[in-house]
Coordinates of C-alpha atoms in Angstrom, one line a residue:
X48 CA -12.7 -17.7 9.0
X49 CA -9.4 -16.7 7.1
X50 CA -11.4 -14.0 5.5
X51 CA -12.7 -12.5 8.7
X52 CA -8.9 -13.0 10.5
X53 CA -7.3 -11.4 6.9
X54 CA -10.1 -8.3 7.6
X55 CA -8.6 -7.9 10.8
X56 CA -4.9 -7.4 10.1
X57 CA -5.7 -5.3 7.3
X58 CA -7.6 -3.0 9.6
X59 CA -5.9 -3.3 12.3
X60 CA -2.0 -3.4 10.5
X61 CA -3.2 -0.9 8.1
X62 CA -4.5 1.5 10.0
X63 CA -1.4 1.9 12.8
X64 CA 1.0 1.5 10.3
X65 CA -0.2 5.0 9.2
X66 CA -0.1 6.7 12.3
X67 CA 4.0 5.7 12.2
X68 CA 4.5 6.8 8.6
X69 CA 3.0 10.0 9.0
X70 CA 5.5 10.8 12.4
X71 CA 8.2 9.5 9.9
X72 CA 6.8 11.9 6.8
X73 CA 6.2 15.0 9.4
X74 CA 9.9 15.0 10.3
X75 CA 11.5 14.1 7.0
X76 CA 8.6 14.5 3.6
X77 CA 11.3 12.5 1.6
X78 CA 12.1 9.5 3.4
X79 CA 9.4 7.4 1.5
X80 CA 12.3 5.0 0.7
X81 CA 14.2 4.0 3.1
X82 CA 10.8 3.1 4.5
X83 CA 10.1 1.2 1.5
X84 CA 12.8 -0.9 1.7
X85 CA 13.2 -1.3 5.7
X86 CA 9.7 -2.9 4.8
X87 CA 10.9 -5.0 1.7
X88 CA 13.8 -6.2 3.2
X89 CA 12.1 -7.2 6.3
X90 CA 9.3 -8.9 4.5
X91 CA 11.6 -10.9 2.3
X92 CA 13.8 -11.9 5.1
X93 CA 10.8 -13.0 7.1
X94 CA 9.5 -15.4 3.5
X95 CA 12.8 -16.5 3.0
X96 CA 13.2 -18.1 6.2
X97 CA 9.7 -19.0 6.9
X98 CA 8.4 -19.7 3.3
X99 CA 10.8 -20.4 0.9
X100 CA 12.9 -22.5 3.6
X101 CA 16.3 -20.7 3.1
X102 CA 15.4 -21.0 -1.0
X103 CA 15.2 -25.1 -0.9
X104 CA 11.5 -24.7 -1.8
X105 CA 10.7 -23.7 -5.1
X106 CA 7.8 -21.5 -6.5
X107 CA 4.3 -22.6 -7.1
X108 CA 3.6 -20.0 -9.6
X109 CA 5.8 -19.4 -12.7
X110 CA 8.2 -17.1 -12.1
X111 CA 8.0 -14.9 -15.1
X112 CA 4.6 -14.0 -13.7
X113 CA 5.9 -12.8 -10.4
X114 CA 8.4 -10.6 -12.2
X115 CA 5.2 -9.2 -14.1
X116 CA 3.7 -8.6 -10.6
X117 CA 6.3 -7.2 -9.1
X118 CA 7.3 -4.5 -11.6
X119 CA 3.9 -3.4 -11.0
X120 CA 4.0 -3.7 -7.3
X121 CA 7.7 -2.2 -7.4
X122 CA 6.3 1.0 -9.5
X123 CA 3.5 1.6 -7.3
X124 CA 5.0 1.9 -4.2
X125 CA 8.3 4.1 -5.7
X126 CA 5.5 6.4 -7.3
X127 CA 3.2 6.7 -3.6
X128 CA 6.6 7.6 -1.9
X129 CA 7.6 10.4 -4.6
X130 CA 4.2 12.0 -4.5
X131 CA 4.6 13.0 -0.9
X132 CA 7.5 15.2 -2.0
X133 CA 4.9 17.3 -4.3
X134 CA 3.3 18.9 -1.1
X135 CA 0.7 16.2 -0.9
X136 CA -0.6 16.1 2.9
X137 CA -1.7 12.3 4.2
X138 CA -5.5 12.8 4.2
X139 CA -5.4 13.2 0.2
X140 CA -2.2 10.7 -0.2
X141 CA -4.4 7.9 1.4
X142 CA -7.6 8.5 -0.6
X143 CA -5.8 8.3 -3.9
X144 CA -3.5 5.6 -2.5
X145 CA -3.5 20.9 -0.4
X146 CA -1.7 21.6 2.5
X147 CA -2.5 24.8 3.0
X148 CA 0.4 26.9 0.9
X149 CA 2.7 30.0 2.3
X150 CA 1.9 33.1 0.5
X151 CA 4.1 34.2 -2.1
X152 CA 3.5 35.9 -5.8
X153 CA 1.2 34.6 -8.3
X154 CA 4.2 32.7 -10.0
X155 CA 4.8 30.9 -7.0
X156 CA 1.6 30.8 -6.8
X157 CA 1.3 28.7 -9.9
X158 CA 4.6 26.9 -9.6
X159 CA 3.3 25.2 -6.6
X160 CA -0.1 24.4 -8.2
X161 CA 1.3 22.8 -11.3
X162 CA 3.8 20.6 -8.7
X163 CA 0.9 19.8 -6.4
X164 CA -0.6 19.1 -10.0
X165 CA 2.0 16.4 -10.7
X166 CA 1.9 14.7 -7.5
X167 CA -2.2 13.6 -7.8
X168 CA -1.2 12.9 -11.3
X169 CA 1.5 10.0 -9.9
X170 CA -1.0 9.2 -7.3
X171 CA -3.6 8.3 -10.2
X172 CA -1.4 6.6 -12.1
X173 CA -0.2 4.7 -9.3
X174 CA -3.9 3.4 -8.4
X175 CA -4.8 2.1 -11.6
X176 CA -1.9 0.4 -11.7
X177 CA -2.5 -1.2 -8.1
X178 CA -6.2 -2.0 -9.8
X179 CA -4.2 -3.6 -12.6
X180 CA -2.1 -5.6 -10.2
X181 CA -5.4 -7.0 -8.1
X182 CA -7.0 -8.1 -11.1
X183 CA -3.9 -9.7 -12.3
X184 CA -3.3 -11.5 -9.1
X185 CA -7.0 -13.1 -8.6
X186 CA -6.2 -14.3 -12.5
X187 CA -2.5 -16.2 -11.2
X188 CA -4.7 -17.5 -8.3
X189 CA -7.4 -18.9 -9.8
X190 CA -4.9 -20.9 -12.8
X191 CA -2.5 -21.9 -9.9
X192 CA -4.1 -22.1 -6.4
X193 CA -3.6 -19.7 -3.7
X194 CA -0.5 -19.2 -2.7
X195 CA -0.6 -16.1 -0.7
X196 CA 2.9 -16.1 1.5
X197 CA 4.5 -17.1 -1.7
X198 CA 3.5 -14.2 -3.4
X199 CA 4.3 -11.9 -0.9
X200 CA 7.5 -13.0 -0.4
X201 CA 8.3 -12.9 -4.1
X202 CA 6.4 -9.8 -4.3
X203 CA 9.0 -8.2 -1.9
X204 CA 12.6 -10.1 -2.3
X205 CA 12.7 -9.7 -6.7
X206 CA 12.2 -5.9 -6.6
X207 CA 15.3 -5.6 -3.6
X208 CA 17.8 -5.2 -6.5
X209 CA 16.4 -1.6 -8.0
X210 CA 16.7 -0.2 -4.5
X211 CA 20.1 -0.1 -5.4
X212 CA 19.0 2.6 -8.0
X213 CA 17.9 4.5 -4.6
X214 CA 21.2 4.0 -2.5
X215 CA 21.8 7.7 -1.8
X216 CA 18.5 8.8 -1.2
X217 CA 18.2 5.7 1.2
X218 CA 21.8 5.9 2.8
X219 CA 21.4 10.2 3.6
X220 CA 17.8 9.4 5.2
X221 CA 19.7 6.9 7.4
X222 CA 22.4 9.7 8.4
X223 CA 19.4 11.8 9.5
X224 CA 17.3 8.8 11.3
X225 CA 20.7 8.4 13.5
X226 CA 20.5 12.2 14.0
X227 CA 17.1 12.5 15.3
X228 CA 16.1 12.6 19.3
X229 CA 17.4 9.4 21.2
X230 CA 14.7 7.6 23.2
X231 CA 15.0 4.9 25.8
X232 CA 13.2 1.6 24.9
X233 CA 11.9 0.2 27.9
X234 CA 12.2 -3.2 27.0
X235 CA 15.8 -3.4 26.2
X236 CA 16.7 0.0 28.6
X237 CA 19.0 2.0 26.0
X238 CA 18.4 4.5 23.9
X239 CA 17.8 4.4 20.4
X240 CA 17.2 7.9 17.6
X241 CA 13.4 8.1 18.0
X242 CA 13.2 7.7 13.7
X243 CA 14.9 4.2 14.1
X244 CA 11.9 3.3 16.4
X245 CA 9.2 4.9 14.2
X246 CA 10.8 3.4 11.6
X247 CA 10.5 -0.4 13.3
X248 CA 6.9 0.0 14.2
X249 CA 6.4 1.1 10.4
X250 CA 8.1 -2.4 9.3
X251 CA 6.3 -4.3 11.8
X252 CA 2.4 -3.2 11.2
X253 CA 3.5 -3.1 7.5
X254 CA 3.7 -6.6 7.8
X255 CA 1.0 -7.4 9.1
X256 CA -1.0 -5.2 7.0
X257 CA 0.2 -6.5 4.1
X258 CA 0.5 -10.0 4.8
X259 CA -4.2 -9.2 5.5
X260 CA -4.0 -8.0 1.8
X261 CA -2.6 -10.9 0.3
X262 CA -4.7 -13.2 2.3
X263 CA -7.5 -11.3 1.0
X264 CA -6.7 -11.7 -2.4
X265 CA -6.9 -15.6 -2.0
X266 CA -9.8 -15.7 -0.2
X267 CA -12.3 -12.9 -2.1
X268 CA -11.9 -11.2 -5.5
X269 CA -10.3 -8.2 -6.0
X270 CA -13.4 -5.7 -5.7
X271 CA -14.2 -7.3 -2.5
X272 CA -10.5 -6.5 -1.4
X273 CA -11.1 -2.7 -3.0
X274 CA -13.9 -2.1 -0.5
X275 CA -12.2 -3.3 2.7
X276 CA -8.9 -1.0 1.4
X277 CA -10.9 1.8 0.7
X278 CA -12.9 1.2 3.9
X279 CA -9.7 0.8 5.9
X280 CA -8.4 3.9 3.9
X281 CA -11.3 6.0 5.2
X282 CA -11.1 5.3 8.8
X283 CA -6.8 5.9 8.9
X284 CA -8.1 9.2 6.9
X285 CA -10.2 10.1 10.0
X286 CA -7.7 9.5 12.4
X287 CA -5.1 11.5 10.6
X288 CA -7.7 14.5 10.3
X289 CA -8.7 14.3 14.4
X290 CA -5.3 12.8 15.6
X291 CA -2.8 15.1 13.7
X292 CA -4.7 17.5 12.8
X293 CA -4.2 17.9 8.8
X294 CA -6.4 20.4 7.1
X295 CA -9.4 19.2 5.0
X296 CA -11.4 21.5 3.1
X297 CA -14.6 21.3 1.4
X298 CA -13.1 20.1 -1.9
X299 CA -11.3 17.2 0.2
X300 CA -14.6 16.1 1.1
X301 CA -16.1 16.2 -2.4
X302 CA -13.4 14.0 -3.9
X303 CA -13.7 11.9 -1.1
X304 CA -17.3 11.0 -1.4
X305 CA -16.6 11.0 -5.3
X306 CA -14.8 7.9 -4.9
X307 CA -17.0 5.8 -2.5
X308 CA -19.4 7.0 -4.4
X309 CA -17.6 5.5 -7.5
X310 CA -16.9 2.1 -5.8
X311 CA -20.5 2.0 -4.9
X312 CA -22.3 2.2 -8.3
X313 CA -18.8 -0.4 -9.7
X314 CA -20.4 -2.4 -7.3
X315 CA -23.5 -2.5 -8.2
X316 CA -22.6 -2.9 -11.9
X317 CA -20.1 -6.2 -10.9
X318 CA -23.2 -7.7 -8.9
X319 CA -25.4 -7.1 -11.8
X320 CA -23.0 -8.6 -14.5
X321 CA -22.6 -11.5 -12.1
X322 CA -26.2 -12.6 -11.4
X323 CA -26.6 -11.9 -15.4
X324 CA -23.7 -13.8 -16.1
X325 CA -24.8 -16.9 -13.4
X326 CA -28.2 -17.0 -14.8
X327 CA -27.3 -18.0 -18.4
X328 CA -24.7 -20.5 -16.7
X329 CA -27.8 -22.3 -15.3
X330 CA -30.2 -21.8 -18.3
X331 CA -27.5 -23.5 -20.5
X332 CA -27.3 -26.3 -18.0
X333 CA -31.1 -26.8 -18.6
X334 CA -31.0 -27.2 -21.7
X335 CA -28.6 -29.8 -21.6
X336 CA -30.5 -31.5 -19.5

């Protein structure tokens, strides 16, 4: 049941929680931190009150594993927001996590190529790290229980510090955000910069598609959780194609079906090495009978 419940909020969390970050990314490419940390912050507020008990209750798991954990969680998601400042559109962001160029001369040309270059090289680097961090986490869970809400609280309130690194970047984008186009919230009748809202939703959905992630991890092991991510990446990819209409050429399609095709055959493989694996468990058991 918690694994079907976990599905959902990934899916449904996940996928919304997109739609915001590209209106957030379509007015302002570099604001991939002060959305990172409205979504830290709010996520570490939330544990700290709710899990932790106001910090009275102390960790399950070691600490100097969650610092592990979060150096790699922290270095993903600083890498993902940098890469969409090297001209990479959301389709191809979200199937590693070519907008269509301005002519110019061949130097240009070539500059932009090699930058475009280095953004799907952070991108790569920043999914085998997240494969890193999976595998890592099913290992904590399996010597020390599951403890999901404690690791994503811990996950989000240690790395809070090294935004402090990212103070100017963070305090210009909020100059902008209270620049943009006031809307009126109907709930609470005022007005409020239309980013600020975007910005809210972003937070909230991030929650609760993050909080499906790291019941996931508890509850399958990691290459389960790879398929429903790359599943839930492949339907927010279709969305963003139909809804916002970002080109997607041939080659998008390629490297798309490159990696399901890749998860596919792992698939297979981790099935095959499991039953193998199973099977000498049980023929060992017979002979000690």
């Amino acid at each position: 049941m918690n694994t079907i419940f976990a599905v959902l909020l990934v899916f449904v969390g996940c996928c919304s929680n997109v739609v915001f970050l590209e209106l957030l990314v379509r007015t302002f490419p570099g604001c991939g931190n002060i959305v990172t940390f409205a979504q830290f912050a709010f996520i570490a507020l939330e544990g700290f009150i709710f899990e932790t008990n106001f910090g009275r209750k102390k960790p399950a798991i070691p600490m100097s594993n969650y610092v592990i954990m979060v150096t790699m969680f922290f270095t993903v998601s600083v890498i993902n927001n940098y890469a969409l400042n090297f001209n990479i559109a959301m389709p191809l962001h979200m199937i590693f996590r070519s907008n269509t160029g301005a002519e110019g001369s061949e130097e240009q040309d070539v500059y932009a190529f090699l930058h475009w270059l280095l953004g799907i090289a952070m991108l790569t680097f920043a999914l085998l790290m997240s494969a890193r961090m999976g595998i890592f986490q099913e290992t904590l869970y399996k010597q020390y229980g599951k403890h999901s809400k404690e690791a994503l609280f811990y996950n989000h309130c240690l790395p809070l510090p090294g935004f402090l690194l990212l103070f100017s970047d963070i305090y210009n984008h909020c100059v902008l955000f209270s620049q943009s186009t006031p809307v009126e919230v109907p709930v609470i009748g005022q007005a409020v910069p239309v980013m600020w809202l975007y910005l809210l939703i972003n937070v909230i959905t991030q929650y609760v598609c993050i909080r499906g992630v790291f019941i996931l991890t508890t509850e399958c092991a990691s290459l389960t959780v790879t398929l429903v991510v790359t599943l839930r990446k492949f339907i927010s990819l279709i969305f963003s194609i139909l809804y916002f209409k970002n080109p997607f050429t041939a080659w998008h399609w390629v490297g798309t079906a490159v990696v399901f095709l890749g998860t596919l055959i792992y698939t297979e493989v981790w099935t095959s090495v499991r039953m193998a694996l199973r099977g000498k468990e049980e023929l060992k058991e017979k002979k000690a009978e």
